[in-house]
Every structure is written in structure tokens, then in C-alpha cells.
Coordinates of C-alpha atoms in Angstrom, one line a residue:
Chain A
M28 CA 6.4 -10.6 36.4
K29 CA 2.8 -9.4 36.5
R30 CA 3.3 -7.8 33.2
L31 CA 4.7 -10.9 31.6
F32 CA 1.7 -12.8 32.9
C33 CA -0.6 -10.3 31.3
L34 CA 1.3 -10.6 28.0
F35 CA 1.0 -14.4 28.1
S36 CA -2.8 -14.1 28.8
F37 CA -3.1 -11.7 25.9
G38 CA -1.2 -14.1 23.7
N39 CA -3.3 -17.1 24.7
L40 CA -6.5 -15.1 24.0
F41 CA -5.3 -14.4 20.4
L42 CA -4.2 -18.0 19.9
L43 CA -7.7 -19.1 21.0
I44 CA -9.2 -16.7 18.5
T45 CA -6.8 -18.1 15.8
L46 CA -7.9 -21.7 16.5
L47 CA -11.5 -20.6 16.3
C48 CA -10.7 -19.0 13.0
I49 CA -9.2 -22.1 11.6
T50 CA -12.3 -24.2 12.5
N51 CA -14.7 -21.6 11.3
N52 CA -12.9 -20.5 8.2
V53 CA -15.8 -19.4 6.2
S54 CA -14.8 -18.3 2.7
A55 CA -15.3 -14.6 2.0
E56 CA -16.6 -15.5 -1.4
A57 CA -19.3 -17.8 0.0
E58 CA -20.5 -15.0 2.3
L59 CA -20.7 -12.5 -0.6
I60 CA -22.9 -14.7 -2.8
N61 CA -25.8 -14.7 -0.4
K62 CA -25.8 -11.1 0.9
Y63 CA -26.8 -8.1 -1.3
M64 CA -27.4 -4.5 -0.6
I65 CA -30.0 -2.6 -2.7
L66 CA -29.0 1.0 -3.3
Q67 CA -32.1 3.1 -3.7
D68 CA -32.8 6.8 -3.6
E69 CA -35.2 8.6 -1.2
K70 CA -38.1 8.2 -3.7
G71 CA -37.6 4.4 -3.7
K72 CA -36.0 4.2 -7.2
V73 CA -33.5 1.3 -7.2
I74 CA -30.0 2.5 -8.4
T75 CA -28.2 -0.8 -8.2
S76 CA -27.6 -3.9 -6.1
T77 CA -24.3 -4.8 -4.8
A78 CA -22.5 -7.5 -2.8
H79 CA -20.2 -4.8 -1.5
Q80 CA -20.3 -4.1 2.3
I81 CA -21.9 -0.7 2.4
V82 CA -21.6 2.0 5.1
A83 CA -22.9 5.5 5.3
G84 CA -20.7 7.9 3.3
D85 CA -19.8 5.3 0.6
E86 CA -19.9 6.6 -3.0
Y87 CA -20.8 5.0 -6.3
L88 CA -20.6 6.4 -9.8
D89 CA -23.2 4.7 -12.0
S90 CA -23.0 4.1 -15.8
Q91 CA -24.9 7.4 -16.4
N92 CA -22.1 9.3 -14.4
N93 CA -24.4 10.1 -11.5
L94 CA -22.3 10.1 -8.3
Y95 CA -24.4 8.8 -5.3
Q96 CA -23.6 8.8 -1.6
V97 CA -25.1 6.5 0.9
I98 CA -26.8 8.5 3.7
K99 CA -28.4 5.8 5.8
L100 CA -28.9 2.0 6.0
H101 CA -32.0 0.0 6.7
N102 CA -31.7 -3.8 6.8
N103 CA -30.4 -4.7 3.3
T104 CA -31.3 -1.3 1.8
A105 CA -29.0 1.6 1.5
I106 CA -30.6 5.0 0.9
V107 CA -28.5 7.1 -1.3
K108 CA -28.7 10.7 -2.4
L109 CA -27.5 12.1 -5.7
V110 CA -24.3 14.2 -5.0
R111 CA -23.8 15.5 -8.6
K112 CA -23.6 14.5 -12.2
E113 CA -20.0 14.0 -13.0
K114 CA -18.5 15.5 -16.1
L115 CA -16.0 13.0 -17.3
T116 CA -14.8 14.9 -20.3
A117 CA -11.4 16.7 -20.0
S118 CA -11.4 20.5 -20.1
T119 CA -10.8 22.2 -23.4
I120 CA -7.4 23.4 -22.1
S121 CA -6.4 19.9 -21.2
E122 CA -7.5 18.6 -24.7
W123 CA -5.4 21.3 -26.4
K124 CA -2.4 20.5 -24.2
D125 CA -2.7 16.8 -25.3
L126 CA -2.9 17.8 -28.9
W127 CA 0.0 20.2 -28.6
S128 CA 2.2 17.5 -27.0
Y129 CA 1.2 15.2 -29.8
F130 CA 2.5 17.7 -32.4
L131 CA 5.7 18.4 -30.4
S132 CA 6.4 14.7 -29.9
G133 CA 6.9 14.3 -33.7
E134 CA 4.4 11.5 -33.9
F135 CA 2.3 13.6 -36.2
L136 CA 5.1 13.9 -38.8
T137 CA 6.6 10.4 -38.5
G138 CA 3.3 8.6 -38.0
E139 CA 5.1 6.4 -35.6
T140 CA 4.2 5.9 -32.0
K141 CA 7.0 6.3 -29.5
V142 CA 8.2 3.0 -28.0
K143 CA 6.3 2.7 -24.7
G144 CA 6.3 0.1 -22.0
P145 CA 3.8 -2.8 -22.3
I146 CA 0.5 -3.1 -20.5
A147 CA 1.0 -5.3 -17.5
I148 CA -1.8 -7.6 -16.3
Y149 CA -1.9 -9.6 -13.1
H150 CA -4.6 -11.3 -10.9
T151 CA -4.6 -10.7 -7.1
H152 CA -7.4 -13.2 -6.6
S153 CA -6.0 -16.0 -8.8
D154 CA -8.7 -18.4 -7.7
E155 CA -11.7 -16.4 -9.0
S156 CA -13.7 -18.4 -11.5
Y157 CA -17.1 -18.4 -13.3
I158 CA -19.7 -21.1 -12.3
P159 CA -21.0 -21.3 -15.9
G160 CA -17.8 -22.3 -17.6
D161 CA -15.5 -23.4 -14.8
G162 CA -18.2 -25.2 -12.8
T163 CA -17.2 -23.5 -9.6
S164 CA -16.6 -19.9 -8.3
S165 CA -13.2 -20.6 -7.0
K166 CA -10.3 -22.8 -8.2
F167 CA -7.2 -22.7 -6.0
G168 CA -4.2 -21.3 -8.0
H169 CA -5.6 -21.4 -11.5
G170 CA -9.0 -19.7 -11.7
G171 CA -11.0 -19.0 -14.8
I172 CA -10.0 -15.4 -14.4
F173 CA -6.6 -16.3 -16.1
Q174 CA -8.5 -17.0 -19.3
V175 CA -10.2 -13.7 -19.1
G176 CA -6.7 -12.2 -18.8
D177 CA -5.7 -14.2 -21.9
S178 CA -8.6 -12.7 -23.9
L179 CA -7.6 -9.2 -22.8
T180 CA -4.0 -9.9 -23.8
E181 CA -4.9 -11.3 -27.2
A182 CA -7.2 -8.3 -27.9
F183 CA -4.4 -5.8 -27.0
E184 CA -1.8 -7.7 -29.0
K185 CA -4.2 -7.7 -32.1
N186 CA -4.0 -3.9 -31.8
G187 CA -0.2 -3.9 -31.8
I188 CA 0.0 -3.3 -28.1
P189 CA 2.6 -5.4 -26.2
V190 CA 1.4 -7.0 -23.0
I191 CA 2.9 -8.9 -20.1
H192 CA 0.4 -11.2 -18.5
S193 CA 1.5 -12.6 -15.1
K194 CA -0.3 -15.8 -14.1
T195 CA 1.4 -15.9 -10.7
P196 CA -1.0 -17.3 -8.1
H197 CA -1.5 -15.5 -4.8
D198 CA -3.7 -18.0 -3.0
P199 CA -5.3 -18.5 -0.6
H200 CA -8.0 -15.8 -1.1
D201 CA -7.4 -14.1 2.3
A202 CA -6.6 -10.6 3.6
M203 CA -2.9 -11.0 2.7
A204 CA -3.6 -11.8 -0.9
Y205 CA -2.9 -8.1 -1.8
D206 CA 0.4 -8.2 0.1
R207 CA 1.5 -11.2 -2.0
S208 CA 0.2 -9.7 -5.3
R209 CA 2.1 -6.5 -4.4
R210 CA 5.3 -8.4 -5.0
T211 CA 4.1 -9.5 -8.5
A212 CA 3.0 -5.9 -9.2
V213 CA 6.5 -4.6 -8.2
Q214 CA 8.2 -7.3 -10.4
L215 CA 6.0 -6.1 -13.3
L216 CA 6.8 -2.4 -12.6
K217 CA 10.5 -3.2 -13.1
K218 CA 9.6 -3.8 -16.8
Q219 CA 8.3 -0.2 -16.9
P220 CA 4.8 -0.8 -18.1
T221 CA 2.5 2.0 -19.3
T222 CA -0.5 0.7 -17.3
L223 CA -0.9 -1.8 -14.6
L224 CA -4.2 -3.8 -14.6
D225 CA -5.4 -6.1 -11.7
V226 CA -8.1 -8.2 -13.3
H227 CA -10.9 -9.7 -11.1
R228 CA -14.5 -10.8 -11.2
D229 CA -17.4 -9.7 -8.9
A230 CA -19.9 -11.9 -6.9
V231 CA -23.4 -10.4 -7.5
P232 CA -26.5 -11.5 -9.5
P233 CA -25.6 -12.0 -13.2
Q234 CA -28.1 -9.5 -14.6
L235 CA -26.1 -6.6 -13.0
Y236 CA -23.3 -7.4 -15.4
S237 CA -25.2 -8.8 -18.5
D238 CA -25.0 -6.7 -21.7
V239 CA -25.4 -7.3 -25.4
I240 CA -22.9 -5.8 -27.9
H241 CA -22.8 -6.7 -31.6
N242 CA -25.6 -9.2 -31.0
Q243 CA -23.5 -11.2 -28.6
G244 CA -23.8 -11.6 -24.8
V245 CA -21.0 -9.9 -23.0
T246 CA -20.3 -8.9 -19.4
K247 CA -20.0 -5.3 -18.4
V248 CA -16.9 -4.0 -16.6
Q249 CA -16.7 -2.3 -13.2
L250 CA -13.7 -0.1 -12.3
V251 CA -12.6 0.0 -8.6
V252 CA -10.5 2.8 -7.1
G253 CA -9.1 2.5 -3.6
R254 CA -9.9 5.4 -1.3
Q255 CA -7.2 4.7 1.4
N256 CA -4.5 5.5 -1.1
P257 CA -2.1 8.5 -1.5
N258 CA -2.6 8.3 -5.3
F259 CA -6.4 8.4 -5.1
Q260 CA -7.0 11.5 -7.2
A261 CA -4.7 10.4 -9.9
N262 CA -6.1 6.8 -10.0
N263 CA -9.7 8.2 -9.9
D264 CA -9.0 10.5 -12.8
F265 CA -7.5 7.6 -14.7
A266 CA -10.6 5.5 -14.0
K267 CA -12.9 8.4 -15.1
R268 CA -10.9 8.8 -18.3
I269 CA -11.2 5.0 -19.1
K270 CA -14.9 5.2 -18.5
E271 CA -15.4 8.3 -20.6
T272 CA -13.4 6.7 -23.5
C273 CA -15.5 3.5 -23.3
D274 CA -18.8 5.4 -23.0
R275 CA -18.2 7.1 -26.3
K276 CA -18.1 3.7 -28.1
Y277 CA -20.3 1.6 -25.9
P278 CA -22.5 3.6 -23.6
G279 CA -23.4 1.7 -20.4
F280 CA -20.7 -1.0 -21.0
I281 CA -18.7 0.3 -18.0
K282 CA -21.0 -0.6 -15.1
G283 CA -19.7 2.1 -12.9
I284 CA -16.8 3.1 -10.6
F285 CA -16.8 1.7 -7.1
Y286 CA -14.8 3.5 -4.4
G287 CA -13.4 0.8 -2.1
K288 CA -11.9 1.0 1.4
G289 CA -8.4 -0.1 0.6
K290 CA -5.6 0.8 -1.8
Y291 CA -5.4 -2.4 -3.9
N292 CA -1.7 -1.7 -4.7
Q293 CA -2.8 1.5 -6.6
D294 CA -0.3 3.5 -4.5
L295 CA 2.4 1.9 -6.7
G296 CA 1.5 4.2 -9.6
P297 CA -1.0 6.8 -11.0
R298 CA -1.9 4.6 -14.0
S299 CA -2.9 1.5 -12.0
I300 CA -6.5 0.2 -11.9
L301 CA -8.6 -2.7 -10.7
L302 CA -11.1 -4.1 -13.2
E303 CA -14.0 -6.5 -12.5
F304 CA -15.2 -8.5 -15.6
G305 CA -18.6 -9.8 -14.7
S306 CA -19.7 -11.9 -11.8
D307 CA -19.1 -15.5 -10.8
T308 CA -22.7 -16.2 -12.0
N309 CA -22.1 -14.9 -15.5
S310 CA -20.6 -17.2 -18.1
K311 CA -16.8 -17.2 -18.6
A312 CA -17.3 -17.0 -22.4
A313 CA -19.3 -13.7 -21.9
A314 CA -16.6 -12.4 -19.6
E315 CA -13.9 -13.2 -22.3
R316 CA -15.9 -11.3 -24.9
G317 CA -16.3 -8.5 -22.5
A318 CA -12.6 -8.4 -22.1
Q319 CA -12.2 -8.1 -25.9
I320 CA -14.7 -5.2 -26.1
F321 CA -12.9 -3.5 -23.3
A322 CA -9.5 -3.8 -24.9
A323 CA -10.8 -2.4 -28.2
A324 CA -12.6 0.5 -26.5
A325 CA -10.0 1.5 -23.9
K326 CA -6.7 1.0 -25.8
D327 CA -6.2 4.6 -26.6
V328 CA -6.3 5.7 -23.0
L329 CA -4.5 2.7 -21.6
Y330 CA -1.7 2.8 -24.1
G331 CA -1.9 6.1 -26.0
N332 CA -1.4 9.7 -25.0
R333 CA -5.1 10.3 -24.8
G334 CA -6.0 11.8 -21.5
A335 CA -2.5 12.4 -20.4
G336 CA -3.3 15.9 -19.4
F337 CA -6.4 14.7 -17.5
I338 CA -4.4 12.2 -15.4
N339 CA -1.7 14.7 -15.0
R340 CA -4.2 17.1 -13.3
G341 CA -5.3 14.2 -11.0
S342 CA -1.6 13.7 -10.1
M343 CA -1.3 17.4 -9.2
R344 CA -4.4 17.2 -6.9
S345 CA -2.9 14.1 -5.3
L346 CA 0.3 16.0 -4.8
F347 CA -1.6 18.9 -3.2
W348 CA -3.3 16.5 -0.7
I349 CA -0.1 14.7 0.1
I350 CA 1.7 17.9 0.9
A351 CA -1.3 19.2 2.9
A352 CA -1.3 15.9 4.9
L353 CA 2.4 16.2 5.4
I354 CA 2.1 19.8 6.8
I355 CA -0.7 18.7 9.1
G356 CA 1.3 15.6 10.2
V357 CA 4.5 17.6 10.9
G358 CA 2.4 20.2 12.8
V359 CA 0.8 17.6 15.0
F360 CA 4.2 15.9 15.5
F361 CA 5.8 19.2 16.7
L362 CA 2.8 20.0 18.9
I363 CA 3.0 16.6 20.6
N364 CA 6.8 15.8 20.5
R365 CA 8.6 19.1 20.6
G366 CA 6.4 21.3 22.8
G367 CA 4.7 23.4 20.2
F368 CA 5.8 25.5 17.3
K369 CA 8.0 27.8 19.4
N370 CA 10.7 25.1 19.2
F371 CA 10.2 24.7 15.4
G372 CA 12.7 27.4 14.6
K373 CA 15.1 26.2 17.2
E374 CA 14.9 22.6 15.8
L375 CA 15.6 24.0 12.3
T376 CA 18.5 26.2 13.3
G377 CA 19.7 23.3 15.5
A378 CA 19.8 21.1 12.5
L379 CA 21.5 23.8 10.4
G380 CA 23.8 24.6 13.4
E381 CA 24.9 21.0 13.4
V382 CA 25.9 21.3 9.7
E383 CA 27.7 24.6 10.4
K384 CA 29.4 23.1 13.4
A385 CA 30.5 20.1 11.3
E386 CA 31.8 22.4 8.6
E387 CA 33.7 24.4 11.2
E388 CA 35.2 21.3 12.7
S389 CA 36.3 20.0 9.3
L390 CA 37.8 23.4 8.6
E391 CA 39.6 23.3 11.9
D392 CA 40.9 19.8 11.0
D393 CA 42.1 21.0 7.7
K394 CA 43.9 23.9 9.4
S395 CA 45.5 21.6 11.9
E396 CA 46.6 19.3 9.1
E397 CA 48.1 22.2 7.2
N398 CA 49.9 23.2 10.4
D399 CA 51.1 19.7 10.9
Q400 CA 52.5 19.2 7.5
P401 CA 55.4 21.7 7.5
H402 CA 56.1 20.4 11.0
Q403 CA 56.5 16.9 9.6
E404 CA 58.6 18.1 6.7
N405 CA 60.9 19.8 9.2
Chain B
M19 CA 3.5 14.5 -17.3
T20 CA 5.0 17.0 -14.8
G21 CA 2.3 16.3 -12.3
I22 CA 2.8 12.5 -12.5
I23 CA 6.6 12.9 -12.1
L24 CA 6.2 15.3 -9.2
L25 CA 3.7 13.1 -7.5
I26 CA 6.1 10.1 -7.7
L27 CA 9.1 12.1 -6.6
V28 CA 7.3 13.7 -3.6
S29 CA 5.8 10.4 -2.5
L30 CA 9.3 8.8 -2.7
L31 CA 10.9 11.6 -0.8
I32 CA 8.3 11.4 2.0
F33 CA 8.5 7.6 2.2
F34 CA 12.3 7.6 2.3
G35 CA 12.4 10.6 4.6
M36 CA 10.2 8.7 7.0
A37 CA 12.3 5.6 6.6
H38 CA 15.4 7.6 7.3
R39 CA 14.0 9.0 10.5
I40 CA 13.0 5.5 11.6
L41 CA 16.4 4.1 10.8
D42 CA 17.8 6.9 13.0
R43 CA 16.0 5.4 15.9
L44 CA 17.5 2.0 15.3
Y45 CA 21.1 2.5 16.4
L46 CA 22.1 3.9 13.0
S47 CA 23.7 7.2 12.4
D48 CA 22.3 9.7 9.8
R49 CA 24.9 8.5 7.3
G50 CA 24.4 4.9 8.2
G51 CA 20.6 5.3 7.7
L52 CA 21.1 6.9 4.3
I53 CA 23.6 4.1 3.2
F54 CA 21.1 1.5 4.4
I55 CA 18.2 3.1 2.3
V56 CA 20.4 3.2 -0.8
A57 CA 21.4 -0.5 -0.2
M58 CA 17.7 -1.4 0.2
I59 CA 16.8 0.3 -3.1
A60 CA 19.7 -1.5 -4.9
G61 CA 18.9 -4.8 -3.1
S62 CA 15.2 -4.6 -4.3
F63 CA 16.5 -5.7 -7.7
I64 CA 18.2 -8.9 -6.3
D65 CA 16.2 -12.0 -5.5
I66 CA 17.9 -15.0 -4.0
P67 CA 16.1 -18.3 -4.9
L68 CA 15.8 -20.6 -1.9
S69 CA 13.8 -23.5 -3.2
R70 CA 12.3 -24.6 -6.5
M71 CA 9.3 -26.7 -5.2
P72 CA 7.6 -24.9 -3.7
V73 CA 9.1 -21.7 -5.3
V74 CA 10.5 -19.6 -2.5
S75 CA 12.7 -16.6 -3.0
L76 CA 14.2 -13.9 -0.7
N77 CA 14.6 -10.3 -1.9
V78 CA 17.7 -8.5 -0.6
G79 CA 16.2 -5.0 -0.3
G80 CA 12.8 -6.1 0.9
A81 CA 13.7 -8.9 3.3
V82 CA 17.4 -9.7 3.9
L83 CA 18.4 -6.1 4.9
P84 CA 15.4 -5.4 7.1
L85 CA 15.9 -8.8 8.8
I86 CA 19.6 -8.1 9.4
L87 CA 18.6 -4.8 11.0
A88 CA 16.0 -6.4 13.1
V89 CA 18.5 -9.0 14.3
Y90 CA 21.1 -6.3 14.9
V91 CA 18.5 -4.3 17.0
L92 CA 17.7 -7.5 19.0
I93 CA 21.4 -8.2 19.6
R94 CA 21.9 -4.7 20.8
A95 CA 19.0 -5.1 23.2
G96 CA 20.4 -4.4 26.6
S97 CA 18.8 -7.0 28.9
T98 CA 17.4 -10.5 29.0
K99 CA 14.0 -9.0 29.8
E100 CA 14.1 -7.1 26.5
W101 CA 14.9 -10.3 24.7
I102 CA 12.0 -12.1 26.3
R103 CA 9.6 -9.2 25.6
S104 CA 10.7 -9.2 21.9
I105 CA 10.2 -13.0 21.6
I106 CA 6.8 -12.8 23.3
G107 CA 5.9 -9.8 21.1
I108 CA 6.8 -11.7 17.9
V109 CA 4.8 -14.8 18.9
I110 CA 1.8 -12.7 19.8
T111 CA 2.0 -10.6 16.6
T112 CA 2.3 -13.7 14.5
G113 CA -0.8 -15.3 16.2
V114 CA -2.8 -12.1 15.8
L115 CA -1.7 -11.6 12.2
Y116 CA -2.7 -15.1 11.4
G117 CA -6.1 -14.9 13.1
V118 CA -6.9 -11.5 11.6
N119 CA -5.8 -12.6 8.2
K120 CA -8.3 -15.5 8.3
L121 CA -11.1 -13.6 10.1
Y122 CA -10.9 -10.3 8.2
S123 CA -12.5 -10.8 4.8
F124 CA -11.0 -8.0 2.8
D125 CA -11.9 -7.5 -0.8
T126 CA -13.0 -4.8 -3.1
S127 CA -16.5 -5.3 -1.6
R128 CA -15.6 -6.0 2.0
G129 CA -13.4 -4.5 4.7
F130 CA -13.0 -1.2 6.5
I131 CA -9.2 -0.7 6.3
E132 CA -6.4 -1.5 4.0
P133 CA -4.7 -4.7 5.4
Q134 CA -1.2 -3.3 5.0
Y135 CA -2.1 -0.5 7.5
L136 CA -3.8 -3.1 9.7
W137 CA -0.6 -5.2 10.0
A138 CA 1.3 -2.1 11.0
I139 CA -1.3 -1.1 13.6
I140 CA -1.2 -4.6 15.1
A141 CA 2.7 -4.7 15.3
G142 CA 2.8 -1.1 16.6
V143 CA 0.2 -1.7 19.4
V144 CA 1.7 -5.1 20.4
A145 CA 5.2 -3.6 20.5
Y146 CA 4.0 -0.7 22.7
I147 CA 2.1 -3.0 25.1
A148 CA 5.0 -5.5 25.2
G149 CA 7.9 -3.1 25.6
R150 CA 6.9 0.5 25.1
S151 CA 9.6 0.6 22.5
R152 CA 9.9 2.0 19.0
R153 CA 12.8 -0.4 18.3
L154 CA 10.7 -3.4 19.3
A155 CA 7.9 -2.2 16.9
F156 CA 10.4 -2.5 14.1
V157 CA 11.6 -6.0 15.2
I158 CA 8.0 -7.2 15.8
A159 CA 6.6 -5.9 12.5
T160 CA 9.5 -7.3 10.4
M161 CA 9.6 -10.7 12.1
G162 CA 5.7 -10.9 12.2
V163 CA 5.4 -10.4 8.4
L164 CA 8.3 -12.9 7.9
A165 CA 6.5 -15.5 10.1
M166 CA 3.4 -15.0 8.0
D167 CA 5.4 -15.8 4.9
I168 CA 6.7 -19.0 6.6
V169 CA 3.1 -19.9 7.5
H170 CA 2.2 -19.2 3.8
I171 CA 5.0 -21.6 2.6
L172 CA 3.5 -24.3 4.8
E173 CA -0.1 -23.5 3.7
V174 CA 0.6 -23.8 0.0
R175 CA 3.0 -26.8 0.1
G176 CA 2.4 -29.2 -2.8
T177 CA 0.9 -26.4 -5.0
N178 CA 2.3 -24.1 -7.6
V179 CA 1.9 -21.0 -5.4
P180 CA 5.2 -19.1 -5.0
T181 CA 6.3 -17.2 -1.9
M182 CA 8.5 -14.2 -2.7
I183 CA 9.6 -13.1 0.7
G184 CA 10.2 -9.3 0.6
G185 CA 9.6 -9.4 -3.2
G186 CA 8.1 -5.9 -3.2
G187 CA 11.6 -4.5 -2.4
V188 CA 11.5 -1.2 -0.5
F189 CA 7.7 -1.1 -1.1
D190 CA 7.1 -4.6 0.4
T191 CA 4.7 -5.0 3.2
M192 CA 7.6 -6.0 5.5
V193 CA 9.2 -2.6 5.0
I194 CA 6.1 -0.5 5.0
A195 CA 4.5 -2.2 8.0
A196 CA 7.8 -1.8 9.9
V197 CA 8.1 1.9 9.1
L198 CA 4.4 2.6 10.0
A199 CA 4.6 0.4 13.2
V200 CA 7.6 2.5 14.5
L201 CA 5.8 5.7 13.6
L202 CA 2.6 4.5 15.4
A203 CA 4.6 3.4 18.5
E204 CA 6.2 6.8 18.5
I205 CA 2.9 8.7 18.2
I206 CA 1.3 6.5 21.0
G207 CA 4.3 6.8 23.2
E208 CA 4.8 10.5 22.8
S209 CA 1.1 11.3 23.1
R210 CA 0.9 9.3 26.3
E211 CA 3.9 10.9 27.8
A212 CA 2.7 14.4 26.7
L213 CA -0.7 13.7 28.4
Q214 CA 0.8 12.5 31.6
G215 CA 3.1 15.6 31.6
G216 CA 6.4 14.0 30.7
P217 CA 8.1 10.7 31.5
S218 CA 7.3 9.1 34.8
K219 CA 9.6 10.3 37.6
D220 CA 9.7 7.0 39.6
R221 CA 11.8 5.2 37.0
P222 CA 14.5 3.0 38.3
E223 CA 17.9 4.7 38.8
E224 CA 19.5 2.0 36.5
L225 CA 17.2 3.0 33.6
K226 CA 17.8 6.7 34.2
E227 CA 21.6 6.1 34.1
A228 CA 21.3 3.9 31.0
L229 CA 19.2 6.6 29.3
D230 CA 21.8 9.3 30.2
H231 CA 24.7 7.3 28.9
P232 CA 23.6 4.8 26.4
E233 CA 26.1 2.0 25.7
G234 CA 28.5 2.9 22.8
T235 CA 27.9 6.6 22.9
D236 CA 30.5 9.1 24.0
N237 CA 28.2 11.4 25.9
E238 CA 30.0 13.7 28.3
P239 CA 30.0 12.5 31.9
S240 CA 27.3 14.0 34.1
D241 CA 28.2 16.5 36.9
K242 CA 27.7 13.7 39.4
E243 CA 30.4 11.6 37.7
R244 CA 32.8 14.5 37.4
E245 CA 32.5 14.9 41.2
K246 CA 33.4 11.3 41.6

């Protein structure tokens, strides 16, 4: 009875918190607009500003491929150190393997590309909009981000690439938005796409995303890779490959790769990525032009065979870590649950013994049936 | 391509291996568990439309089958006390999930943990506090996520936002949160028992008897019974 009372108190406490949440439901977007973190190195050189919630240990790959790590925080400043300069180019062996598979596939002789699945585009945060263009940063169920998706779709289709663009809304913009968009992503995966793109926009000062290409104002693109994700290595290599391909045509157009604390449904496949086209304070027209530039620059890696070896190596690394985690997990499980590793062999032979026992039993049954049959005939 | 194919295969094997072990704990035999997983995979391709405005659909593999199993586990619950605990657990979990969903601003730029893991942690912890039961963790996680979908239907009424309950099939939050919640309850429970040096000895005789001879099993009678 005492326990039931405790449970009720516990429940009431949470219901109270819930009520407080309803009355103080401050939009996450509104919070982001007014809070920035400045990332600077130990000499005071500003690396970038971000609306991202930063903690020590976070990493950021800038447009120059410098990988930085946050070492300490002071008010709205994050002190970072340069970890290394990343090499985004694939190894020579990997490039040769790509070329070899291109010859073997027969595409070289026929000049035809194998029929591949389309590029699938969806929007987890379907409310995201651009103040210059939409008049607001958030439109419930039909944000300006849909038009950026349309621009991306048109640009791919101009290059002969089939696209499925899902405009399914996942509002409200809360923590469960990714659970809802996961359902859209799975529905899209049933159509066997080559690549899965989740298109967003950021919420930082406009100058961080502003760029000029072909004398026109465009927004840059930021790639986001989820760290709490079993496919991290594969997704990360995919992101690096996209960046490297775009850097060749438009250096600096990819703002950087941000490593977020989530998985953003990237566990659904190694060729799945989150893209941010500008900020809510950039104009929607610039974001649409940015989408067209991105489609033209990244089409070979998003749809073609280019970089297949590179992403493949990422998958192998993911595989290694998954197996390592599995071995550690099973080890800890045996240590806690089964009284240490001494019983591991016993458990294994026990399981096999069950099979043998079952086989013996079935053999015995067969024998008894055989014995019964002549008896019945008699 | 080998790496990508191997990665997908191993991930699936681990996920379904875990799911199989969890189903083993839910009054299902090895074979029953396996059949259930196959049915869930096949059912992932079937969506039952429930309403056109607002659009609401129910996926067989991602919602109908896990819900049937949760109800089955509830029906098999031995006592009224277990029923009450389950209902309280579901109510608390729904309240907490709703509160956290609104409080926790998760985005690419905000948040410290993937929400899907957070829902599983909430369901696992509430289930352990409410009933110290792995089965209850499954029931609470499944029902909690379902309740959140019902809340969502109410929240978006009058708009064009659809609710695809269990639409992610076997990879839906309802399934993943349930599997992880049971694993978590198992880890918490086993670790606690290991730390205290085994199950507590002052458990009621009735419970000991029920654990020795669970209903529906054909365990051999104990020596005590033989003597009788």
C-alpha cells in the first residue's frame, strides 16, 4: 500500500511538471535565435559561431577541413583546439577499386547507367521557414523548407536523376518529431532509394551561411552526422565524401560537418544524411539557389558510384565497432547475469545440449513410430 | 559494397537477436518468438487506414502485433496487484513522456541524448520502479508510445498532419523503445540482485511457489510435493 502511495505521488509530480510544461511551452526555435556560442581557439581566433548547444568534447569540421574539439567553455565562448586537418580524399586503392568496379559493371562499354533507386527527400521539421520570404521562421505543417526541397528535386531531375520528395508534415516541432519522421523515412526506404536526405534549415546569424556563386547570393550547406548512431562511421564517411566532392567545384560552399548528439534516423542506412540549407534569417530565394548548386555539385556522390569504396570502408569500420560493442556487451551480461565467464562454456554446451537432446528425442519418437507401425499392421 | 551489405546484415541480426531474447521473456517459446518476428517483418508492409481526416493509420508489424503481445502479457498477469501496477505504470509513463517531449528541446543543435533512447530509459525505469518486471517494461513502453500517438492525434486535429501509428514497422519507436526498455529493466534488475548477493530471501512463500511452478508450465514437482 505504501508503495502504491509512493507511485501515485511520483505520478502526480510528473503530471505537475507536465502542466508546467504546457503553460511554459517555450518554442525551441525561439530559444535558439537569441543564444549563440562563439568557437575560438586558444589564441583568440574566432572559428565560427553557432546556435548549437556546445559541451566539452564536441567536434566541428570547418570548411577548410580542420577538425576542432571543444576543450572548455566560458560564458558564451567555447575554446577549441585543432585536432587534425582531415584528408577527405579517398585513398588511391579505393579510387582504383571504384574505377575497376566501373569497368566490370559494363557501364563503360554501354555508356548506360544501371537503373538505381531514386534520391528520397523528406523534412523532419516541416515547419521550418525563412523570415525573408516566408515572413516567419515557423509555419505549422507547411514551412518554406518544402520549397527548398522542391528546388533540390527540380535540380536533380534536370540532371536525369529520379527523386521522391515527401512533404509529409511531422509537426509539432518537439522531441518526438524524429520519431514521427522515422515513419516517413521507413516508407521511403520501401521504394529502395539510393540516398535518403533529411532537409532542414539552421537558426544562426545570416552571415554564417551567406555566399556568392556565379554572381548570385546563395546560402551555404551544413552537413549533420549523428554521433549516437550505430552507423556513425559509414554516415560520417558519406558526409566527408559529399563535402570533398562539393569542395572540388565550389570551395567553401559546404559550411562544415557538425557532429550532433542524436542519430537523426541515420541508423536506417549508411547513405542517409541531414542537410541544413541556410538559416531562418537568410532569404528563402538564396536557400533555393543554394539547393540547386548543391544538387549540381553533389549529384555524382549522391547518385553515382563515385566514392562507393570510401563509404564501404566506413561501413567496415562501423561493423568493427558494432561487433566490439557486442562482445563487450555480452561479456558484461555474462559477468552480471551468469556468474562470470566460467559458465559461458556451460551455457553454450547447454544450448547445444538442448539441440542434441531434442534431436535424440525426435529420433526416439521416430523409432517408436517405426516399432508401432508393424504392430498396427498386425 | 561488401562492407555496406555486411553492416546492414549484422545490424539486423543483432537487432532481431535482441528482439528474440526479449520475446522469450514474454511468455513466448523460442519458436513462437521467431514466428512473431517474421510476422512483424511481414506486417511492416501492411498499413490499416483508420481515418481520413485527420489521416490516421495503423501498421501491423510496428503497432498491431506489439500491442497484441502487450495485451496478452497483461492478460497473463497473475494478480490484480500486477494489473494495477501496469495501469499506474502506463499512466505515469505517458505523463512523463508528454512532459519530457515538451520540455526537452531536441534538435541538431540541442539535446544530450537521442530521444528514442530516452523514451526507452523512461519506460524501463518506470517499469522497474512500478513492478520490478521486464514484462511490465515491454507493456509500459508499448502502451506509452501508443498513448503519445493518441495525444498527437488530439494535438493536430483540424490540420493536415498525419499520425502513422507504428508506421516505422519493426524499426518503429514503439518496437525499439520496448526492446530497449526490457533490456534496461533486465540490466537494472540483474545488477541490483548481483550487488545484493542474489534475490532477497524474505520473499513470500506464495511468490516462491509461483516462481518454482509458473502457471502453464509442466515443471516437475518439487521434492516437497512428491512427499505429499
